[in-house]
Amino acid sequence: MNKILEEKDFIRRIEEISNQKVSDCYQCGRCTAGCPFAKFMDAPPNQVIRFIQLGLKDDVLAASAPWFCAACLVCQTRCPRGVDIPRLMEAVRMIHLRAKEGLFDVDKIDKEFLLDAPPLALMSAFSKYTY
Amino acid sequence: MELAYYPGCTLYTKAKSFNTSLHKSFEALGVKLNELPHWYCCGTTFGLAHDNRMSLIAPLRILAKAQKEDGRVIVPCSICYNTLKRANYMLKQDTDALEILNEHLEESYDGNEAVVHPLEFFRDNKELIKKHLKKDLKGIKLGCYYGCLLLRPEQEIQFDDPESPTIFEDFVSLIGATPIDFPFKVECCGSYLVVNSPDAAIDASYKVLKNAQANGAEAIITACPLCHYNLDALQKKIKIAHSEFNEIPIFYFSQVLAIALGVKEENLGLEQNKISPVNLLKEYKLL
């Protein structure tokens, strides 16, 4: 497949999984401004959206942002264009997870934490990070 | 009065104090909570992938069963509340989803079971609470922490204003304590990042706690077992990273309500709080 078709196909996959139109984003950066975890990401949320808009598949799949997104929905609440950014992050996670690339090995979770943590923390993390 | 009740998994395990204090509070108000028969996990987080609706089956099964008991169900856990309410919304907006999902449910369901948070019930029954207040909470300053899932997404949850909610403050005033409003009350505590990126959760929780303290809170109240865990259990690690940090007790709103309603100390579940609120409560002669 030539490069342009490949880029278009990647954008279409993200849009299908997320049910969002990535061209709606005009890069104002409010999502990044309000994101409590942007400082931990190698590229902040608005930049990851830019990667998606440009079809830069490798950059999107290498980004750490989807793994730091807690789906707290502050960005979704504040986006002036109505883009549901956590759904875009979920779409990127889904592409990883459906290719059987999970973020972590459940067996490696600290045993002491495992006994102490509430079940909903573990269940949420498993549903977001494992396949 | 009797109400259908869905506790969710965490209220049966790590958040027993939430479950017990809530039951006892309702009992003191003359309301019996009838737990749904054969309930199971709601799926915790609401699935955001549009092309796979499998994660909706668990919450909808719960609601379909609840519908047979009563037209409304009390759901105290923020995560369960969010998941069940979003599942309802999805079913009402998306007729394709309604058809597909009903093929997987044992009984047909149309999205009409009302999911009610205890704070909504209290807001609508102020007189009932006023009538049963036994202890004077005057002076104790409680930071009202909402977190994310009770508020967002606004259109689907319709609980309160997503940026400046007041339902918690109104509740605290109603039971006679002093509500503390603080800007970080709607910020994320770090949620499930505590499992794989604890540093991010520690950072987020630290900001919430510091901001509440800076605005005068002596304790914080919350409705979410995951927020409670992050804000309470992570304080030990916050202290290591930030030596100036002073510990602050974290309550479930139901624990404070139970105190106000004169519920016996052994039913408050205070021993489950990692940062003990006992000294603070003694200071205000509440124990």
Short mmCIF file of C-alpha atoms in Angstrom, two decimals:
data_model
loop_
_atom_site.label_atom_id
_atom_site.label_comp_id
_atom_site.label_asym_id
_atom_site.label_seq_id
_atom_site.Cartn_x
_atom_site.Cartn_y
_atom_site.Cartn_z
CA MET A 1 0.00 0.00 0.00
CA ASN A 2 1.40 3.44 -0.76
CA LYS A 3 2.10 5.84 2.07
CA ILE A 4 -0.88 8.17 1.58
CA LEU A 5 -3.35 5.28 1.51
CA GLU A 6 -1.75 3.80 4.61
CA GLU A 7 -2.07 7.11 6.46
CA LYS A 8 -5.73 7.47 5.42
CA ASP A 9 -6.44 3.91 6.51
CA PHE A 10 -4.95 4.54 9.95
CA ILE A 11 -7.04 7.70 10.43
CA ARG A 12 -10.15 5.77 9.36
CA ARG A 13 -9.44 2.97 11.89
CA ILE A 14 -9.07 5.46 14.74
CA GLU A 15 -12.28 7.24 13.69
CA GLU A 16 -14.19 3.97 13.48
CA ILE A 17 -13.16 2.76 16.92
CA SER A 18 -13.61 6.16 18.61
CA ASN A 19 -16.64 7.43 16.64
CA GLN A 20 -14.88 10.83 16.59
CA LYS A 21 -13.90 13.03 13.65
CA VAL A 22 -10.24 13.89 14.17
CA SER A 23 -10.35 16.83 11.73
CA ASP A 24 -12.72 18.58 14.18
CA CYS A 25 -9.73 19.40 16.40
CA TYR A 26 -8.24 22.82 15.67
CA GLN A 27 -5.29 22.41 18.04
CA CYS A 28 -6.20 25.03 20.65
CA GLY A 29 -4.48 22.95 23.35
CA ARG A 30 -7.16 23.20 26.04
CA CYS A 31 -7.08 19.42 26.49
CA THR A 32 -3.38 19.55 27.28
CA ALA A 33 -3.79 22.61 29.53
CA GLY A 34 -6.28 20.81 31.76
CA CYS A 35 -4.79 17.30 31.63
CA PRO A 36 -3.51 16.28 35.10
CA PHE A 37 -1.12 13.76 33.53
CA ALA A 38 0.23 15.71 30.52
CA LYS A 39 3.52 16.28 32.30
CA PHE A 40 4.14 12.53 32.46
CA MET A 41 3.51 12.00 28.72
CA ASP A 42 6.26 12.08 26.09
CA ALA A 43 3.87 13.95 23.79
CA PRO A 44 0.84 15.78 25.27
CA PRO A 45 -2.76 14.99 24.23
CA ASN A 46 -3.13 17.72 21.55
CA GLN A 47 0.12 16.61 19.92
CA VAL A 48 -1.05 12.99 19.80
CA ILE A 49 -4.25 14.21 18.12
CA ARG A 50 -2.07 16.09 15.60
CA PHE A 51 -0.16 12.87 14.90
CA ILE A 52 -3.49 11.15 14.27
CA GLN A 53 -4.71 13.97 11.97
CA LEU A 54 -1.53 13.57 9.92
CA GLY A 55 -1.80 9.78 9.86
CA LEU A 56 1.58 9.38 11.59
CA LYS A 57 0.90 5.84 12.71
CA ASP A 58 4.35 5.11 14.15
CA ASP A 59 4.35 8.28 16.26
CA VAL A 60 0.84 7.58 17.54
CA LEU A 61 1.63 4.00 18.47
CA ALA A 62 4.88 5.01 20.19
CA ALA A 63 3.23 7.75 22.29
CA SER A 64 2.87 7.15 26.03
CA ALA A 65 -0.21 9.40 26.37
CA PRO A 66 -2.84 6.62 26.01
CA TRP A 67 -1.25 4.76 28.92
CA PHE A 68 -1.34 7.84 31.17
CA CYS A 69 -4.90 8.81 30.24
CA ALA A 70 -7.14 8.00 33.22
CA ALA A 71 -10.30 8.89 31.25
CA CYS A 72 -11.02 11.61 33.83
CA LEU A 73 -12.82 13.48 31.03
CA VAL A 74 -11.65 16.99 31.94
CA CYS A 75 -10.47 17.46 28.33
CA GLN A 76 -13.78 16.15 26.97
CA THR A 77 -15.67 18.63 29.17
CA ARG A 78 -13.55 21.58 28.04
CA CYS A 79 -13.00 20.88 24.33
CA PRO A 80 -14.58 23.77 22.37
CA ARG A 81 -14.97 21.48 19.34
CA GLY A 82 -16.74 18.67 21.18
CA VAL A 83 -13.99 16.12 20.55
CA ASP A 84 -14.14 13.22 23.00
CA ILE A 85 -10.37 12.90 23.48
CA PRO A 86 -10.53 9.93 25.91
CA ARG A 87 -12.30 8.00 23.13
CA LEU A 88 -9.34 8.74 20.82
CA MET A 89 -6.96 7.52 23.53
CA GLU A 90 -9.10 4.39 23.95
CA ALA A 91 -8.92 3.81 20.17
CA VAL A 92 -5.11 3.91 20.29
CA ARG A 93 -5.11 1.54 23.28
CA MET A 94 -7.49 -0.76 21.39
CA ILE A 95 -5.16 -0.92 18.38
CA HIS A 96 -2.37 -2.01 20.73
CA LEU A 97 -4.47 -4.44 22.75
CA ARG A 98 -6.15 -6.05 19.73
CA ALA A 99 -2.66 -6.70 18.38
CA LYS A 100 -2.01 -8.38 21.75
CA GLU A 101 0.32 -5.69 23.03
CA GLY A 102 -0.62 -5.10 26.66
CA LEU A 103 1.04 -2.54 28.84
CA PHE A 104 1.97 -4.77 31.72
CA ASP A 105 2.21 -8.25 33.02
CA VAL A 106 -0.40 -8.85 35.72
CA ASP A 107 1.96 -11.28 37.48
CA LYS A 108 4.43 -8.45 38.06
CA ILE A 109 2.10 -6.32 40.20
CA ASP A 110 3.49 -5.86 43.70
CA LYS A 111 1.88 -8.49 45.97
CA GLU A 112 1.50 -6.14 48.92
CA PHE A 113 -0.32 -3.60 46.71
CA LEU A 114 -2.46 -6.36 45.23
CA LEU A 115 -3.77 -7.31 48.69
CA ASP A 116 -4.32 -3.72 49.72
CA ALA A 117 -5.85 -2.18 46.56
CA PRO A 118 -9.61 -1.96 46.06
CA PRO A 119 -10.95 -4.38 43.40
CA LEU A 120 -12.22 -1.54 41.21
CA ALA A 121 -8.67 -0.14 40.81
CA LEU A 122 -7.45 -3.52 39.58
CA MET A 123 -10.47 -4.18 37.38
CA SER A 124 -10.19 -0.74 35.76
CA ALA A 125 -6.48 -1.14 35.09
CA PHE A 126 -6.96 -4.64 33.67
CA SER A 127 -9.68 -3.45 31.31
CA LYS A 128 -7.54 -0.54 30.08
CA TYR A 129 -4.13 -2.16 29.92
CA THR A 130 -4.48 -5.86 29.25
CA TYR A 131 -5.95 -7.98 26.47
CA MET B 1 -39.75 3.48 52.71
CA GLU B 2 -37.81 0.79 50.86
CA LEU B 3 -35.32 1.31 48.03
CA ALA B 4 -33.51 -1.09 45.69
CA TYR B 5 -29.76 -1.02 46.29
CA TYR B 6 -26.72 -1.97 44.21
CA PRO B 7 -23.51 -1.95 46.31
CA GLY B 8 -20.92 -3.06 43.72
CA CYS B 9 -17.87 -5.21 44.40
CA THR B 10 -15.68 -2.79 46.35
CA LEU B 11 -18.32 -1.98 48.96
CA TYR B 12 -18.25 -5.65 49.86
CA THR B 13 -14.48 -5.83 50.22
CA LYS B 14 -12.15 -2.84 50.67
CA ALA B 15 -14.89 -0.28 51.26
CA LYS B 16 -17.01 -2.09 53.85
CA SER B 17 -16.98 1.10 55.92
CA PHE B 18 -18.82 2.85 53.06
CA ASN B 19 -21.41 0.06 52.83
CA THR B 20 -22.03 -0.26 56.57
CA SER B 21 -22.19 3.46 57.32
CA LEU B 22 -24.54 4.00 54.38
CA HIS B 23 -26.87 1.17 55.46
CA LYS B 24 -26.93 2.45 59.03
CA SER B 25 -27.56 6.03 57.89
CA PHE B 26 -30.53 5.00 55.76
CA GLU B 27 -31.77 2.85 58.64
CA ALA B 28 -31.61 5.88 60.95
CA LEU B 29 -33.70 7.78 58.38
CA GLY B 30 -36.28 4.98 58.40
CA VAL B 31 -35.37 3.79 54.89
CA LYS B 32 -34.60 0.13 54.17
CA LEU B 33 -32.10 -0.62 51.41
CA ASN B 34 -32.97 -3.85 49.64
CA GLU B 35 -29.91 -5.26 47.96
CA LEU B 36 -30.58 -6.55 44.43
CA PRO B 37 -30.67 -10.35 44.26
CA HIS B 38 -27.81 -11.91 42.25
CA TRP B 39 -25.93 -8.74 41.38
CA TYR B 40 -22.44 -8.75 39.89
CA CYS B 41 -19.64 -6.39 38.83
CA CYS B 42 -20.69 -3.46 36.61
CA GLY B 43 -17.51 -3.80 34.56
CA THR B 44 -15.87 -0.87 36.44
CA THR B 45 -14.83 1.51 33.65
CA PHE B 46 -17.28 2.38 30.90
CA GLY B 47 -15.98 0.99 27.60
CA LEU B 48 -15.14 3.83 25.21
CA ALA B 49 -14.64 1.82 22.02
CA HIS B 50 -17.58 2.47 19.72
CA ASP B 51 -17.10 -0.67 17.65
CA ASN B 52 -17.35 -3.11 20.55
CA ARG B 53 -20.35 -2.93 22.87
CA MET B 54 -19.61 -6.07 24.85
CA SER B 55 -18.72 -4.05 27.96
CA LEU B 56 -22.30 -2.72 28.07
CA ILE B 57 -23.78 -6.13 28.74
CA ALA B 58 -22.76 -6.30 32.41
CA PRO B 59 -24.24 -2.93 33.45
CA LEU B 60 -27.40 -3.52 31.42
CA ARG B 61 -27.98 -6.94 32.97
CA ILE B 62 -27.82 -5.28 36.39
CA LEU B 63 -30.31 -2.60 35.35
CA ALA B 64 -32.65 -5.12 33.70
CA LYS B 65 -32.75 -7.08 36.96
CA ALA B 66 -33.14 -3.90 39.03
CA GLN B 67 -36.12 -2.88 36.91
CA LYS B 68 -38.00 -5.95 38.17
CA GLU B 69 -37.51 -4.82 41.79
CA ASP B 70 -38.20 -1.09 41.62
CA GLY B 71 -38.20 1.84 39.18
CA ARG B 72 -35.07 3.28 40.77
CA VAL B 73 -31.91 1.88 42.28
CA ILE B 74 -29.55 3.50 44.78
CA VAL B 75 -25.91 3.29 43.62
CA PRO B 76 -23.34 4.80 46.01
CA CYS B 77 -20.04 4.01 44.23
CA SER B 78 -19.01 6.73 41.75
CA ILE B 79 -17.58 4.25 39.27
CA CYS B 80 -20.67 1.99 39.29
CA TYR B 81 -22.91 5.06 39.11
CA ASN B 82 -21.03 6.39 36.08
CA THR B 83 -20.98 3.03 34.28
CA LEU B 84 -24.68 2.26 34.86
CA LYS B 85 -25.80 5.76 33.92
CA ARG B 86 -23.73 5.88 30.76
CA ALA B 87 -25.03 2.45 29.75
CA ASN B 88 -28.59 3.75 30.16
CA TYR B 89 -27.82 6.84 28.11
CA MET B 90 -26.21 4.81 25.34
CA LEU B 91 -29.23 2.54 25.14
CA LYS B 92 -31.61 5.48 24.80
CA GLN B 93 -29.54 7.30 22.16
CA ASP B 94 -28.57 4.39 20.00
CA THR B 95 -31.41 2.22 18.68
CA ASP B 96 -28.95 -0.19 17.00
CA ALA B 97 -27.30 -0.80 20.35
CA LEU B 98 -30.71 -1.33 21.97
CA GLU B 99 -31.54 -4.07 19.49
CA ILE B 100 -28.15 -5.82 19.54
CA LEU B 101 -27.79 -5.70 23.32
CA ASN B 102 -31.29 -6.95 24.02
CA GLU B 103 -30.40 -10.14 22.15
CA HIS B 104 -27.83 -10.78 24.86
CA LEU B 105 -29.96 -9.96 27.88
CA GLU B 106 -32.14 -12.51 29.63
CA GLU B 107 -34.97 -9.97 29.99
CA SER B 108 -35.61 -7.08 27.63
CA TYR B 109 -34.56 -3.68 28.88
CA ASP B 110 -35.23 -0.18 27.51
CA GLY B 111 -32.94 2.06 29.59
CA ASN B 112 -35.64 3.38 31.92
CA GLU B 113 -34.43 2.23 35.34
CA ALA B 114 -33.46 5.37 37.29
CA VAL B 115 -29.92 5.25 38.71
CA VAL B 116 -29.93 7.38 41.87
CA HIS B 117 -26.94 8.44 43.93
CA PRO B 118 -27.49 8.73 47.71
CA LEU B 119 -26.45 12.41 47.49
CA GLU B 120 -29.29 12.98 45.03
CA PHE B 121 -31.69 11.22 47.37
CA PHE B 122 -30.52 13.38 50.30
CA ARG B 123 -30.80 16.55 48.18
CA ASP B 124 -34.41 15.66 47.43
CA ASN B 125 -35.24 14.67 51.04
CA LYS B 126 -33.69 17.46 53.10
CA GLU B 127 -36.48 17.56 55.67
CA LEU B 128 -36.15 13.85 56.36
CA ILE B 129 -32.47 14.31 57.25
CA LYS B 130 -33.03 17.47 59.32
CA LYS B 131 -35.63 15.63 61.38
CA HIS B 132 -33.16 12.87 62.32
CA LEU B 133 -29.99 14.84 63.10
CA LYS B 134 -28.66 13.82 66.53
CA LYS B 135 -25.12 15.22 66.80
CA ASP B 136 -23.85 18.74 66.29
CA LEU B 137 -21.11 18.83 63.65
CA LYS B 138 -20.77 22.61 63.97
CA GLY B 139 -17.30 23.91 63.11
CA ILE B 140 -15.74 20.83 61.52
CA LYS B 141 -14.37 21.85 58.11
CA LEU B 142 -14.90 19.25 55.41
CA GLY B 143 -13.33 19.55 51.96
CA CYS B 144 -15.90 18.42 49.38
CA TYR B 145 -14.10 16.27 46.82
CA TYR B 146 -16.11 15.16 43.79
CA GLY B 147 -13.48 13.57 41.58
CA CYS B 148 -14.37 12.74 37.99
CA LEU B 149 -16.99 10.11 37.57
CA LEU B 150 -19.89 11.69 39.45
CA LEU B 151 -19.64 14.72 37.16
CA ARG B 152 -18.42 13.75 33.73
CA PRO B 153 -19.49 13.41 30.98
CA GLU B 154 -22.01 16.09 31.88
CA GLN B 155 -24.60 15.32 29.23
CA GLU B 156 -24.78 11.63 30.12
CA ILE B 157 -24.50 11.90 33.90
CA GLN B 158 -26.44 15.12 34.65
CA PHE B 159 -25.50 14.98 38.31
CA ASP B 160 -24.34 18.58 38.79
CA ASP B 161 -22.31 21.30 37.06
CA PRO B 162 -19.09 19.56 35.88
CA GLU B 163 -16.81 22.52 36.68
CA SER B 164 -18.41 24.02 39.80
CA PRO B 165 -20.76 21.52 41.45
CA THR B 166 -22.40 22.24 44.83
CA ILE B 167 -24.32 19.08 45.79
CA PHE B 168 -21.60 17.98 48.27
CA GLU B 169 -21.36 21.44 49.87
CA ASP B 170 -25.15 21.56 50.26
CA PHE B 171 -25.04 18.12 51.88
CA VAL B 172 -22.31 19.17 54.33
CA SER B 173 -24.25 22.33 55.27
CA LEU B 174 -27.42 20.27 55.69
CA ILE B 175 -25.81 18.00 58.29
CA GLY B 176 -24.42 21.02 60.18
CA ALA B 177 -20.72 20.93 59.28
CA THR B 178 -18.75 23.60 57.38
CA PRO B 179 -18.19 22.84 53.68
CA ILE B 180 -14.83 23.77 52.18
CA ASP B 181 -14.88 24.60 48.49
CA PHE B 182 -11.52 24.19 46.74
CA PRO B 183 -10.51 24.45 43.07
CA PHE B 184 -9.12 20.90 42.86
CA LYS B 185 -12.41 19.33 43.99
CA VAL B 186 -13.16 18.30 40.38
CA GLU B 187 -9.62 17.17 39.49
CA CYS B 188 -8.65 13.52 39.05
CA CYS B 189 -7.01 11.71 42.01
CA GLY B 190 -4.97 9.49 39.69
CA SER B 191 -7.60 6.77 39.41
CA TYR B 192 -6.39 3.36 38.19
CA LEU B 193 -2.99 4.82 37.26
CA VAL B 194 -2.12 3.81 40.82
CA VAL B 195 -1.76 0.25 39.48
CA ASN B 196 0.84 0.86 36.78
CA SER B 197 2.04 4.48 37.18
CA PRO B 198 1.92 5.11 40.94
CA ASP B 199 4.04 8.27 40.59
CA ALA B 200 1.33 9.90 38.49
CA ALA B 201 -1.35 8.96 41.05
CA ILE B 202 0.80 10.20 43.94
CA ASP B 203 1.33 13.52 42.14
CA ALA B 204 -2.39 13.96 41.37
CA SER B 205 -3.52 13.02 44.90
CA TYR B 206 -0.91 15.28 46.49
CA LYS B 207 -2.24 18.26 44.52
CA VAL B 208 -5.83 17.55 45.58
CA LEU B 209 -4.90 17.14 49.27
CA LYS B 210 -2.65 20.22 49.39
CA ASN B 211 -5.26 22.34 47.68
CA ALA B 212 -7.97 21.24 50.11
CA GLN B 213 -5.69 21.98 53.07
CA ALA B 214 -4.70 25.38 51.65
CA ASN B 215 -8.39 26.26 51.60
CA GLY B 216 -8.90 25.23 55.22
CA ALA B 217 -10.13 21.63 55.10
CA GLU B 218 -9.54 19.52 58.24
CA ALA B 219 -10.76 16.38 56.52
CA ILE B 220 -12.01 15.49 53.03
CA ILE B 221 -15.19 13.66 52.09
CA THR B 222 -15.64 11.63 48.93
CA ALA B 223 -18.08 9.20 47.30
CA CYS B 224 -15.64 7.04 45.34
CA PRO B 225 -13.79 4.02 46.78
CA LEU B 226 -10.95 4.53 44.29
CA CYS B 227 -10.58 8.23 45.17
CA HIS B 228 -10.73 7.20 48.82
CA TYR B 229 -7.94 4.67 48.35
CA ASN B 230 -5.69 7.09 46.45
CA LEU B 231 -6.25 10.03 48.79
CA ASP B 232 -6.00 7.93 51.97
CA ALA B 233 -3.53 5.10 51.29
CA LEU B 234 -1.10 7.14 49.18
CA GLN B 235 -0.48 9.71 51.94
CA LYS B 236 2.33 7.53 53.33
CA LYS B 237 4.16 7.78 49.98
CA ILE B 238 3.28 11.47 49.55
CA LYS B 239 4.96 12.14 52.89
CA ILE B 240 8.18 10.52 51.62
CA ALA B 241 8.17 12.65 48.46
CA HIS B 242 7.06 15.87 50.17
CA SER B 243 8.35 16.15 53.74
CA GLU B 244 6.30 19.31 54.49
CA PHE B 245 3.03 17.42 53.88
CA ASN B 246 0.68 16.96 56.85
CA GLU B 247 -1.72 14.02 56.96
CA ILE B 248 -5.44 14.66 56.54
CA PRO B 249 -8.26 12.14 57.20
CA ILE B 250 -10.49 11.05 54.28
CA PHE B 251 -14.12 10.11 54.96
CA TYR B 252 -16.84 8.58 52.88
CA PHE B 253 -19.74 11.05 52.96
CA SER B 254 -21.80 8.28 54.56
CA GLN B 255 -19.44 8.05 57.54
CA VAL B 256 -19.95 11.73 58.34
CA LEU B 257 -23.70 11.43 57.82
CA ALA B 258 -23.80 8.40 60.12
CA ILE B 259 -22.02 10.42 62.83
CA ALA B 260 -24.56 13.25 62.45
CA LEU B 261 -27.43 10.77 62.67
CA GLY B 262 -26.05 9.27 65.88
CA VAL B 263 -25.07 5.87 64.46
CA LYS B 264 -22.99 3.85 66.93
CA GLU B 265 -19.23 4.16 66.64
CA GLU B 266 -18.71 0.47 65.78
CA ASN B 267 -20.81 0.93 62.63
CA LEU B 268 -18.84 3.86 61.24
CA GLY B 269 -15.98 1.72 59.94
CA LEU B 270 -13.40 4.26 61.12
CA GLU B 271 -10.84 1.49 61.67
CA GLN B 272 -10.72 1.03 57.87
CA ASN B 273 -9.45 4.61 57.38
CA LYS B 274 -5.67 4.47 56.99
CA ILE B 275 -5.25 8.04 58.22
CA SER B 276 -7.19 7.88 61.47
CA PRO B 277 -9.88 10.54 61.93
CA VAL B 278 -10.31 9.64 65.63
CA ASN B 279 -8.35 12.60 67.05
CA LEU B 280 -10.17 15.09 64.83
CA LEU B 281 -13.57 13.64 65.81
CA LYS B 282 -12.65 13.73 69.51
CA GLU B 283 -11.57 17.34 69.14
CA TYR B 284 -15.11 18.16 68.01
CA LYS B 285 -16.60 15.86 70.68
CA LEU B 286 -18.09 13.58 68.05
CA LEU B 287 -16.67 10.38 69.55
#
